[in-house]
Amino acid sequence: MNARLYLFKISLLEIKPEIWRRFVVPAGITLDRLHDVIQIVMGWTDSHLHEFTIGNKRYTEFPESKEQGFECGRYRLGDLVKQKDRTFSYLYDFGDGWEHEVILEDSRYFNPKLQSEIECLDGVRACPPEDVGGVPGYYEFCKALKDPHHEEHESYKEWISGFPYFESAFDSKRFETEKVNHELLKYLRWSRDRFRPWQHRP
């Protein structure tokens, strides 16, 4: 493992108790792939738009103009974020508005026990369900699940049973590092470089 590694902590803002993850990526990762990694470590399903804000510049997937931002697949993390303790933001789902703070805790991370150059080291609490209605909706969702007499209790239970990654029940305190790393290893396997491109280009 010869790549220079970055150690990050990412936190979901405006929610208490805090939901956070600590993870490692190579400094040379592109922002579009960093987005993929964040989706996996947090527990999102990549069902909505996203953007990074680094300094005063925005990076997103398909900007139609420079005013809307820069295409994240064209930029490498290490060219934009270099110093320890540097922070930037990651916004997921422009409707629900999930704001994340990302902090570079170590710009030359080394750990001989790492299994991969992309790995989740730690984290606490479950990610909110998709389309729950942002922070206010999430609080109401948790309140309803805890109270069998809440008017939305049964409908929320039925709704959450349709999310296979919650295994038919939602536990806000649950986070499994091993499960996340299994998904990251699958992602590395499927996103690896290939000898030939997917499609023929004349």
Coordinates of N, CA and C in Angstrom, one line a residue:
M1 N 0.9 -1.2 0.0 CA 0.0 0.0 0.0 C 0.9 1.2 0.0
N2 N 1.2 1.8 -1.2 CA 2.1 2.9 -1.3 C 1.5 4.2 -1.4
A3 N 0.1 4.3 -1.6 CA -0.5 5.6 -1.7 C -0.5 6.4 -0.5
R4 N -0.4 7.7 -0.6 CA -0.5 8.6 0.5 C -2.0 8.6 1.0
L5 N -2.2 8.4 2.3 CA -3.5 8.3 2.8 C -4.0 9.5 3.6
Y6 N -5.3 9.8 3.4 CA -5.9 10.8 4.2 C -6.8 10.2 5.2
L7 N -6.8 10.7 6.5 CA -7.7 10.2 7.5 C -8.8 11.4 7.7
F8 N -10.0 11.0 7.5 CA -11.1 12.0 7.7 C -12.1 11.6 8.7
K9 N -12.7 12.6 9.3 CA -13.9 12.5 10.1 C -15.0 13.2 9.4
I10 N -16.2 12.6 9.2 CA -17.3 13.2 8.6 C -18.5 13.2 9.6
S11 N -19.1 14.3 9.8 CA -20.2 14.4 10.7 C -21.5 15.0 10.0
L12 N -22.6 14.4 10.3 CA -23.9 14.9 9.8 C -24.3 16.0 10.7
L13 N -24.5 17.2 10.2 CA -24.8 18.4 11.0 C -26.2 18.5 11.5
E14 N -26.4 19.2 12.6 CA -27.7 19.6 13.1 C -28.5 18.4 13.7
I15 N -27.8 17.3 14.0 CA -28.5 16.1 14.6 C -27.8 15.8 15.9
K16 N -28.5 15.6 17.0 CA -28.0 15.2 18.3 C -28.8 14.0 18.7
P17 N -28.1 13.0 19.3 CA -26.7 12.8 19.4 C -26.0 12.7 18.0
E18 N -24.8 13.0 17.9 CA -24.0 13.2 16.7 C -23.9 11.8 15.9
I19 N -24.1 11.9 14.6 CA -23.8 10.8 13.7 C -22.5 11.1 12.9
W20 N -21.5 10.2 13.1 CA -20.2 10.5 12.4 C -19.5 9.2 12.1
R21 N -18.6 9.4 11.2 CA -17.7 8.3 10.7 C -16.3 8.7 10.6
R22 N -15.3 7.8 10.8 CA -13.9 8.1 10.6 C -13.5 7.1 9.5
F23 N -12.8 7.6 8.4 CA -12.5 6.7 7.3 C -11.2 7.2 6.6
V24 N -10.6 6.3 5.9 CA -9.3 6.6 5.2 C -9.6 6.4 3.7
V25 N -9.0 7.4 2.9 CA -9.0 7.3 1.4 C -7.6 7.7 0.9
P26 N -7.2 7.3 -0.3 CA -6.0 7.8 -0.8 C -6.1 9.3 -1.2
A27 N -5.0 10.1 -1.0 CA -5.1 11.5 -1.3 C -5.4 11.7 -2.8
G28 N -5.1 10.8 -3.7 CA -5.3 11.0 -5.1 C -6.7 10.6 -5.6
I29 N -7.6 10.3 -4.7 CA -9.0 9.9 -5.1 C -9.6 11.1 -5.8
T30 N -10.4 10.9 -6.8 CA -11.2 12.0 -7.4 C -12.5 12.2 -6.5
L31 N -13.0 13.4 -6.7 CA -14.1 13.8 -5.9 C -15.4 13.0 -6.1
D32 N -15.5 12.5 -7.4 CA -16.7 11.7 -7.6 C -16.6 10.4 -6.9
R33 N -15.4 9.8 -6.8 CA -15.2 8.6 -6.1 C -15.3 8.8 -4.5
L34 N -14.8 10.0 -4.1 CA -15.0 10.3 -2.7 C -16.4 10.4 -2.3
H35 N -17.3 10.9 -3.2 CA -18.7 10.9 -3.0 C -19.2 9.4 -2.8
D36 N -18.7 8.5 -3.7 CA -19.1 7.1 -3.6 C -18.8 6.6 -2.2
V37 N -17.6 6.9 -1.7 CA -17.1 6.4 -0.5 C -18.0 6.9 0.7
I38 N -18.2 8.2 0.6 CA -19.1 8.9 1.7 C -20.4 8.2 1.7
Q39 N -21.0 8.0 0.6 CA -22.3 7.3 0.5 C -22.3 6.0 1.2
I40 N -21.2 5.2 1.0 CA -21.1 3.9 1.7 C -20.9 4.0 3.2
V41 N -19.9 4.8 3.6 CA -19.6 4.9 5.0 C -20.7 5.5 5.8
M42 N -21.5 6.5 5.2 CA -22.6 7.1 6.0 C -23.8 6.2 6.0
G43 N -24.1 5.5 4.9 CA -25.2 4.7 4.8 C -26.3 5.2 3.9
W44 N -26.0 6.2 3.1 CA -26.9 6.7 2.1 C -27.0 5.7 0.9
T45 N -27.9 6.0 -0.1 CA -28.1 5.1 -1.2 C -27.8 5.7 -2.5
D46 N -27.2 6.9 -2.6 CA -26.9 7.6 -3.8 C -28.1 7.8 -4.7
S47 N -29.2 8.2 -4.0 CA -30.5 8.4 -4.7 C -30.8 9.8 -5.1
H48 N -29.9 10.8 -4.7 CA -30.1 12.2 -4.9 C -28.8 12.9 -5.3
L49 N -29.0 14.2 -5.7 CA -27.9 15.0 -6.1 C -27.0 15.3 -4.9
H50 N -25.8 15.7 -5.2 CA -24.8 16.1 -4.1 C -23.9 17.2 -4.6
E51 N -23.2 17.8 -3.6 CA -22.1 18.8 -4.0 C -21.2 18.9 -2.8
F52 N -19.9 19.1 -3.2 CA -18.9 19.5 -2.3 C -18.7 21.0 -2.3
T53 N -18.4 21.6 -1.2 CA -18.0 23.0 -1.2 C -16.6 23.0 -0.5
I54 N -15.6 23.4 -1.3 CA -14.2 23.4 -0.8 C -13.7 24.8 -1.1
G55 N -13.3 25.5 0.0 CA -13.0 26.9 -0.1 C -14.3 27.6 -0.5
N56 N -14.3 28.4 -1.6 CA -15.5 29.1 -2.1 C -16.0 28.5 -3.4
K57 N -15.5 27.3 -3.7 CA -15.9 26.6 -5.0 C -16.8 25.4 -4.7
R58 N -17.7 25.2 -5.6 CA -18.6 24.1 -5.5 C -18.3 23.0 -6.6
Y59 N -18.4 21.8 -6.2 CA -18.0 20.6 -7.1 C -19.2 19.7 -7.1
T60 N -19.8 19.4 -8.2 CA -20.9 18.5 -8.3 C -20.8 17.6 -9.5
E61 N -21.9 16.8 -9.8 CA -21.7 15.8 -10.8 C -21.9 16.3 -12.2
F62 N -23.0 17.0 -12.5 CA -23.2 17.5 -13.9 C -23.5 19.0 -13.9
P63 N -22.6 19.8 -13.6 CA -22.9 21.3 -13.6 C -23.1 21.7 -15.1
E64 N -24.1 22.6 -15.3 CA -24.3 23.1 -16.6 C -23.6 24.3 -16.9
S65 N -23.0 24.9 -15.9 CA -22.2 26.1 -16.1 C -21.2 26.3 -14.9
K66 N -20.2 27.1 -15.1 CA -19.3 27.3 -14.0 C -19.9 28.0 -12.8
E67 N -21.0 28.7 -13.0 CA -21.8 29.3 -11.9 C -22.4 28.2 -11.1
Q68 N -22.7 27.1 -11.7 CA -23.3 26.0 -10.9 C -22.3 25.1 -10.3
G69 N -21.0 25.3 -10.6 CA -20.0 24.5 -10.0 C -19.1 23.8 -11.0
F70 N -18.2 23.0 -10.5 CA -17.2 22.3 -11.3 C -17.5 20.8 -11.3
E71 N -17.2 20.1 -12.3 CA -17.5 18.7 -12.4 C -16.5 17.9 -11.5
C72 N -17.1 17.2 -10.5 CA -16.2 16.7 -9.5 C -15.3 15.5 -9.9
G73 N -15.7 14.8 -11.0 CA -14.9 13.8 -11.5 C -13.6 14.2 -12.1
R74 N -13.4 15.5 -12.4 CA -12.2 16.1 -13.0 C -11.1 16.5 -11.9
Y75 N -11.5 16.4 -10.7 CA -10.6 16.9 -9.6 C -10.2 15.9 -8.6
R76 N -8.9 15.9 -8.2 CA -8.5 15.0 -7.2 C -8.4 15.7 -5.9
L77 N -8.8 14.9 -4.8 CA -8.8 15.5 -3.5 C -7.6 16.1 -3.0
G78 N -6.4 15.5 -3.3 CA -5.1 16.0 -2.8 C -4.7 17.3 -3.4
D79 N -5.3 17.6 -4.6 CA -5.0 18.9 -5.2 C -5.8 20.1 -4.6
L80 N -6.9 19.7 -3.9 CA -7.7 20.8 -3.3 C -7.7 20.9 -1.8
V81 N -7.4 19.7 -1.1 CA -7.3 19.7 0.3 C -5.9 19.1 0.7
K82 N -5.1 19.9 1.4 CA -3.8 19.5 1.7 C -3.4 19.5 3.1
Q83 N -3.9 20.4 3.9 CA -3.4 20.7 5.2 C -4.3 20.0 6.3
K84 N -3.6 19.4 7.3 CA -4.3 18.8 8.4 C -5.3 19.8 9.0
D85 N -6.4 19.4 9.5 CA -7.5 20.2 10.1 C -8.3 21.0 9.1
R86 N -8.0 20.9 7.8 CA -8.8 21.5 6.8 C -10.2 21.0 6.8
T87 N -11.2 21.8 6.7 CA -12.6 21.3 6.7 C -13.2 21.8 5.4
F88 N -14.2 21.0 4.9 CA -15.0 21.3 3.8 C -16.4 20.7 4.0
S89 N -17.3 21.1 3.1 CA -18.7 20.6 3.3 C -19.1 19.6 2.2
Y90 N -20.0 18.7 2.5 CA -20.6 17.8 1.6 C -22.1 17.9 1.8
L91 N -22.8 18.2 0.8 CA -24.3 18.3 0.8 C -24.9 17.2 0.0
Y92 N -25.8 16.4 0.6 CA -26.5 15.3 -0.1 C -28.0 15.5 0.0
D93 N -28.6 15.4 -1.1 CA -30.1 15.5 -1.3 C -30.5 17.0 -1.1
F94 N -30.6 17.7 -2.2 CA -30.9 19.1 -2.1 C -32.3 19.3 -1.5
G95 N -33.2 18.3 -1.5 CA -34.5 18.5 -0.9 C -34.5 18.3 0.6
D96 N -34.0 17.2 1.1 CA -33.9 17.0 2.5 C -32.7 17.8 3.1
G97 N -31.7 18.1 2.3 CA -30.6 19.0 2.7 C -29.7 18.5 3.8
W98 N -29.1 17.3 3.6 CA -28.3 16.7 4.6 C -26.9 17.3 4.4
E99 N -26.5 18.2 5.4 CA -25.2 18.9 5.4 C -24.2 18.1 6.2
H100 N -23.0 17.8 5.7 CA -22.0 17.1 6.4 C -20.7 18.0 6.5
E101 N -20.1 17.9 7.6 CA -18.8 18.6 7.8 C -17.7 17.5 7.7
V102 N -16.7 17.7 6.8 CA -15.6 16.8 6.6 C -14.3 17.4 7.1
I103 N -13.6 16.8 8.0 CA -12.4 17.3 8.6 C -11.2 16.4 8.2
L104 N -10.1 16.9 7.7 CA -8.9 16.1 7.4 C -8.1 16.0 8.7
E105 N -8.1 14.9 9.4 CA -7.5 14.7 10.7 C -6.0 14.4 10.5
D106 N -5.6 13.7 9.4 CA -4.2 13.4 9.2 C -4.0 13.3 7.7
S107 N -3.0 14.1 7.2 CA -2.7 14.1 5.8 C -1.6 13.1 5.4
R108 N -1.1 12.4 6.3 CA -0.1 11.3 6.0 C -0.3 10.2 7.0
Y109 N -1.5 9.6 6.9 CA -2.0 8.6 7.8 C -1.2 7.3 7.5
F110 N -0.8 6.6 8.5 CA -0.2 5.3 8.4 C -0.7 4.3 9.5
N111 N -1.1 3.2 9.0 CA -1.6 2.2 10.0 C -1.4 0.8 9.3
P112 N -0.4 0.0 9.8 CA -0.1 -1.3 9.2 C -1.2 -2.3 9.3
K113 N -2.2 -2.0 10.1 CA -3.3 -2.9 10.2 C -4.4 -2.7 9.2
L114 N -4.3 -1.7 8.4 CA -5.3 -1.4 7.3 C -5.4 -2.6 6.3
Q115 N -6.6 -2.9 6.0 CA -6.8 -4.0 5.0 C -6.9 -3.5 3.6
S116 N -7.1 -2.2 3.5 CA -7.3 -1.6 2.1 C -7.0 -0.1 2.2
E117 N -6.8 0.5 1.1 CA -6.5 2.0 1.0 C -7.8 2.8 1.2
I118 N -8.9 2.2 1.2 CA -10.2 2.8 1.5 C -10.9 2.0 2.6
E119 N -11.0 2.6 3.8 CA -11.5 1.8 4.9 C -12.2 2.7 5.9
C120 N -13.2 2.2 6.5 CA -13.9 2.9 7.6 C -13.3 2.3 8.9
L121 N -12.9 3.3 9.8 CA -12.3 2.9 11.0 C -13.2 2.9 12.2
D122 N -14.2 3.7 12.2 CA -15.1 3.9 13.3 C -16.3 4.7 12.9
G123 N -17.3 4.7 13.8 CA -18.4 5.5 13.6 C -19.5 5.3 14.7
V124 N -20.5 6.2 14.7 CA -21.5 6.0 15.7 C -22.9 6.3 15.1
R125 N -23.8 5.6 15.5 CA -25.3 5.8 15.1 C -25.6 5.6 13.7
A126 N -26.8 5.2 13.4 CA -27.3 4.9 12.1 C -27.6 6.1 11.3
C127 N -27.4 6.0 10.0 CA -27.8 7.1 9.1 C -29.3 7.2 9.0
P128 N -29.8 8.4 8.9 CA -31.3 8.5 8.7 C -31.8 7.8 7.4
P129 N -33.0 7.4 7.3 CA -33.5 6.9 6.1 C -33.6 7.9 5.0
E130 N -33.5 7.5 3.8 CA -33.7 8.4 2.7 C -35.1 9.0 2.7
D131 N -35.2 10.2 2.2 CA -36.5 10.9 2.0 C -37.4 10.9 3.3
V132 N -36.7 11.0 4.4 CA -37.5 11.1 5.7 C -37.9 12.5 6.0
G133 N -37.4 13.5 5.2 CA -37.8 14.9 5.4 C -36.8 15.8 6.1
G134 N -35.5 15.4 5.9 CA -34.5 16.3 6.5 C -34.5 16.1 8.1
V135 N -33.8 17.0 8.7 CA -33.6 16.9 10.2 C -34.9 16.9 10.9
P136 N -35.9 17.9 10.6 CA -37.2 17.8 11.4 C -37.9 16.5 11.1
G137 N -37.9 16.1 9.9 CA -38.6 14.8 9.6 C -38.0 13.6 10.3
Y138 N -36.7 13.6 10.4 CA -36.0 12.5 11.1 C -36.3 12.5 12.6
Y139 N -36.4 13.7 13.2 CA -36.7 13.7 14.7 C -38.1 13.2 14.9
E140 N -39.1 13.6 14.0 CA -40.4 13.1 14.1 C -40.5 11.6 13.8
F141 N -39.8 11.2 12.9 CA -39.7 9.7 12.6 C -39.2 8.9 13.8
C142 N -38.2 9.4 14.4 CA -37.6 8.7 15.6 C -38.6 8.7 16.8
K143 N -39.3 9.8 16.9 CA -40.3 10.0 18.0 C -41.4 9.0 17.8
A144 N -41.9 8.9 16.5 CA -43.0 8.0 16.2 C -42.7 6.6 16.4
L145 N -41.4 6.2 16.1 CA -41.1 4.8 16.2 C -41.0 4.4 17.7
K146 N -40.6 5.3 18.6 CA -40.5 5.0 20.0 C -41.8 4.9 20.7
D147 N -42.8 5.5 20.1 CA -44.1 5.7 20.8 C -45.2 4.8 20.1
P148 N -45.5 3.7 20.6 CA -46.5 2.8 20.0 C -47.9 3.5 19.8
H149 N -48.1 4.6 20.6 CA -49.4 5.3 20.5 C -49.4 6.5 19.6
H150 N -48.2 6.7 19.0 CA -48.1 7.8 18.0 C -48.9 7.5 16.8
E151 N -49.6 8.5 16.3 CA -50.5 8.2 15.1 C -49.8 7.7 13.9
E152 N -48.5 8.0 13.8 CA -47.7 7.5 12.6 C -46.9 6.3 12.9
H153 N -47.0 5.8 14.1 CA -46.1 4.6 14.5 C -46.2 3.5 13.5
E154 N -47.4 3.0 13.3 CA -47.5 1.8 12.4 C -47.1 2.1 11.0
S155 N -47.5 3.3 10.5 CA -47.1 3.6 9.1 C -45.6 3.7 8.9
Y156 N -44.9 4.3 9.9 CA -43.5 4.4 9.8 C -42.8 3.0 9.9
K157 N -43.4 2.1 10.8 CA -42.8 0.8 10.9 C -43.0 0.0 9.5
E158 N -44.1 0.2 8.9 CA -44.4 -0.5 7.6 C -43.5 0.1 6.5
W159 N -43.3 1.5 6.6 CA -42.4 2.2 5.6 C -41.0 1.7 5.7
I160 N -40.5 1.6 6.9 CA -39.0 1.3 7.1 C -38.8 -0.2 6.8
S161 N -39.8 -1.0 6.8 CA -39.6 -2.4 6.5 C -39.3 -2.6 5.0
G162 N -39.5 -1.6 4.2 CA -39.2 -1.7 2.8 C -37.8 -1.3 2.5
F163 N -37.0 -1.0 3.5 CA -35.6 -0.7 3.3 C -34.7 -1.9 3.7
P164 N -34.2 -2.7 2.7 CA -33.5 -3.9 3.0 C -32.2 -3.7 3.9
Y165 N -31.6 -2.5 3.7 CA -30.3 -2.3 4.5 C -30.6 -2.0 6.0
F166 N -31.9 -1.8 6.4 CA -32.2 -1.6 7.8 C -32.7 -3.0 8.3
E167 N -32.7 -4.0 7.5 CA -33.2 -5.3 7.9 C -34.5 -5.3 8.6
S168 N -35.5 -4.6 8.0 CA -36.9 -4.5 8.4 C -37.1 -3.8 9.7
A169 N -36.1 -3.2 10.3 CA -36.2 -2.4 11.6 C -35.2 -1.4 11.6
F170 N -35.5 -0.2 12.2 CA -34.6 0.9 12.3 C -34.1 1.0 13.8
D171 N -32.8 1.0 14.0 CA -32.2 1.2 15.3 C -31.2 2.4 15.2
S172 N -31.6 3.5 15.7 CA -30.8 4.7 15.6 C -29.4 4.6 16.2
K173 N -29.2 3.7 17.1 CA -27.9 3.5 17.8 C -27.0 2.5 17.0
R174 N -27.5 1.9 16.0 CA -26.7 0.8 15.4 C -25.8 1.3 14.3
F175 N -24.6 0.9 14.4 CA -23.6 1.1 13.3 C -22.6 0.0 13.3
E176 N -22.4 -0.6 12.1 CA -21.5 -1.8 12.0 C -20.4 -1.5 11.1
T177 N -19.2 -1.3 11.6 CA -18.0 -1.0 10.8 C -17.7 -2.1 9.8
E178 N -17.8 -3.3 10.3 CA -17.4 -4.5 9.5 C -18.3 -4.5 8.2
K179 N -19.6 -4.3 8.4 CA -20.5 -4.3 7.3 C -20.2 -3.2 6.3
V180 N -19.8 -2.0 6.8 CA -19.4 -0.9 5.9 C -18.2 -1.3 5.1
N181 N -17.2 -1.9 5.7 CA -16.0 -2.2 5.1 C -16.2 -3.4 4.0
H182 N -17.1 -4.2 4.3 CA -17.5 -5.2 3.3 C -18.0 -4.6 2.0
E183 N -18.9 -3.6 2.2 CA -19.4 -2.8 1.0 C -18.3 -2.0 0.3
L184 N -17.3 -1.5 1.1 CA -16.2 -0.7 0.5 C -15.3 -1.7 -0.3
L185 N -15.1 -2.9 0.1 CA -14.3 -3.8 -0.6 C -15.0 -4.2 -1.9
K186 N -16.3 -4.4 -1.9 CA -17.1 -4.7 -3.1 C -17.0 -3.5 -4.1
Y187 N -17.1 -2.3 -3.5 CA -17.0 -1.1 -4.4 C -15.6 -1.0 -5.0
L188 N -14.5 -1.3 -4.3 CA -13.2 -1.3 -4.9 C -13.1 -2.3 -6.0
R189 N -13.6 -3.5 -5.7 CA -13.6 -4.6 -6.7 C -14.3 -4.1 -8.0
W190 N -15.5 -3.6 -7.9 CA -16.3 -3.3 -9.1 C -15.8 -2.0 -9.8
S191 N -15.2 -1.1 -9.1 CA -14.8 0.2 -9.7 C -13.3 0.2 -10.1
R192 N -12.6 -0.9 -10.0 CA -11.2 -1.0 -10.4 C -11.0 -0.6 -11.9
D193 N -9.8 -0.2 -12.2 CA -9.5 0.1 -13.6 C -9.5 -1.2 -14.4
R194 N -9.9 -1.1 -15.6 CA -10.0 -2.3 -16.5 C -9.0 -2.0 -17.7
F195 N -8.6 -3.1 -18.4 CA -7.7 -3.0 -19.5 C -8.4 -2.2 -20.7
R196 N -9.6 -2.5 -20.9 CA -10.4 -1.8 -22.0 C -11.6 -1.1 -21.4
P197 N -12.0 0.0 -22.0 CA -13.2 0.8 -21.5 C -14.4 -0.1 -21.7
W198 N -15.5 0.3 -21.0 CA -16.7 -0.4 -21.1 C -17.3 -0.4 -22.5
Q199 N -17.2 0.7 -23.2 CA -17.8 0.8 -24.5 C -16.6 1.1 -25.5
H200 N -16.9 0.7 -26.7 CA -15.9 0.9 -27.8 C -16.0 2.4 -28.2
R201 N -14.9 3.1 -28.3 CA -14.9 4.5 -28.7 C -14.0 4.6 -30.0
P202 N -14.6 4.9 -31.1 CA -13.9 4.9 -32.4 C -12.8 6.0 -32.4

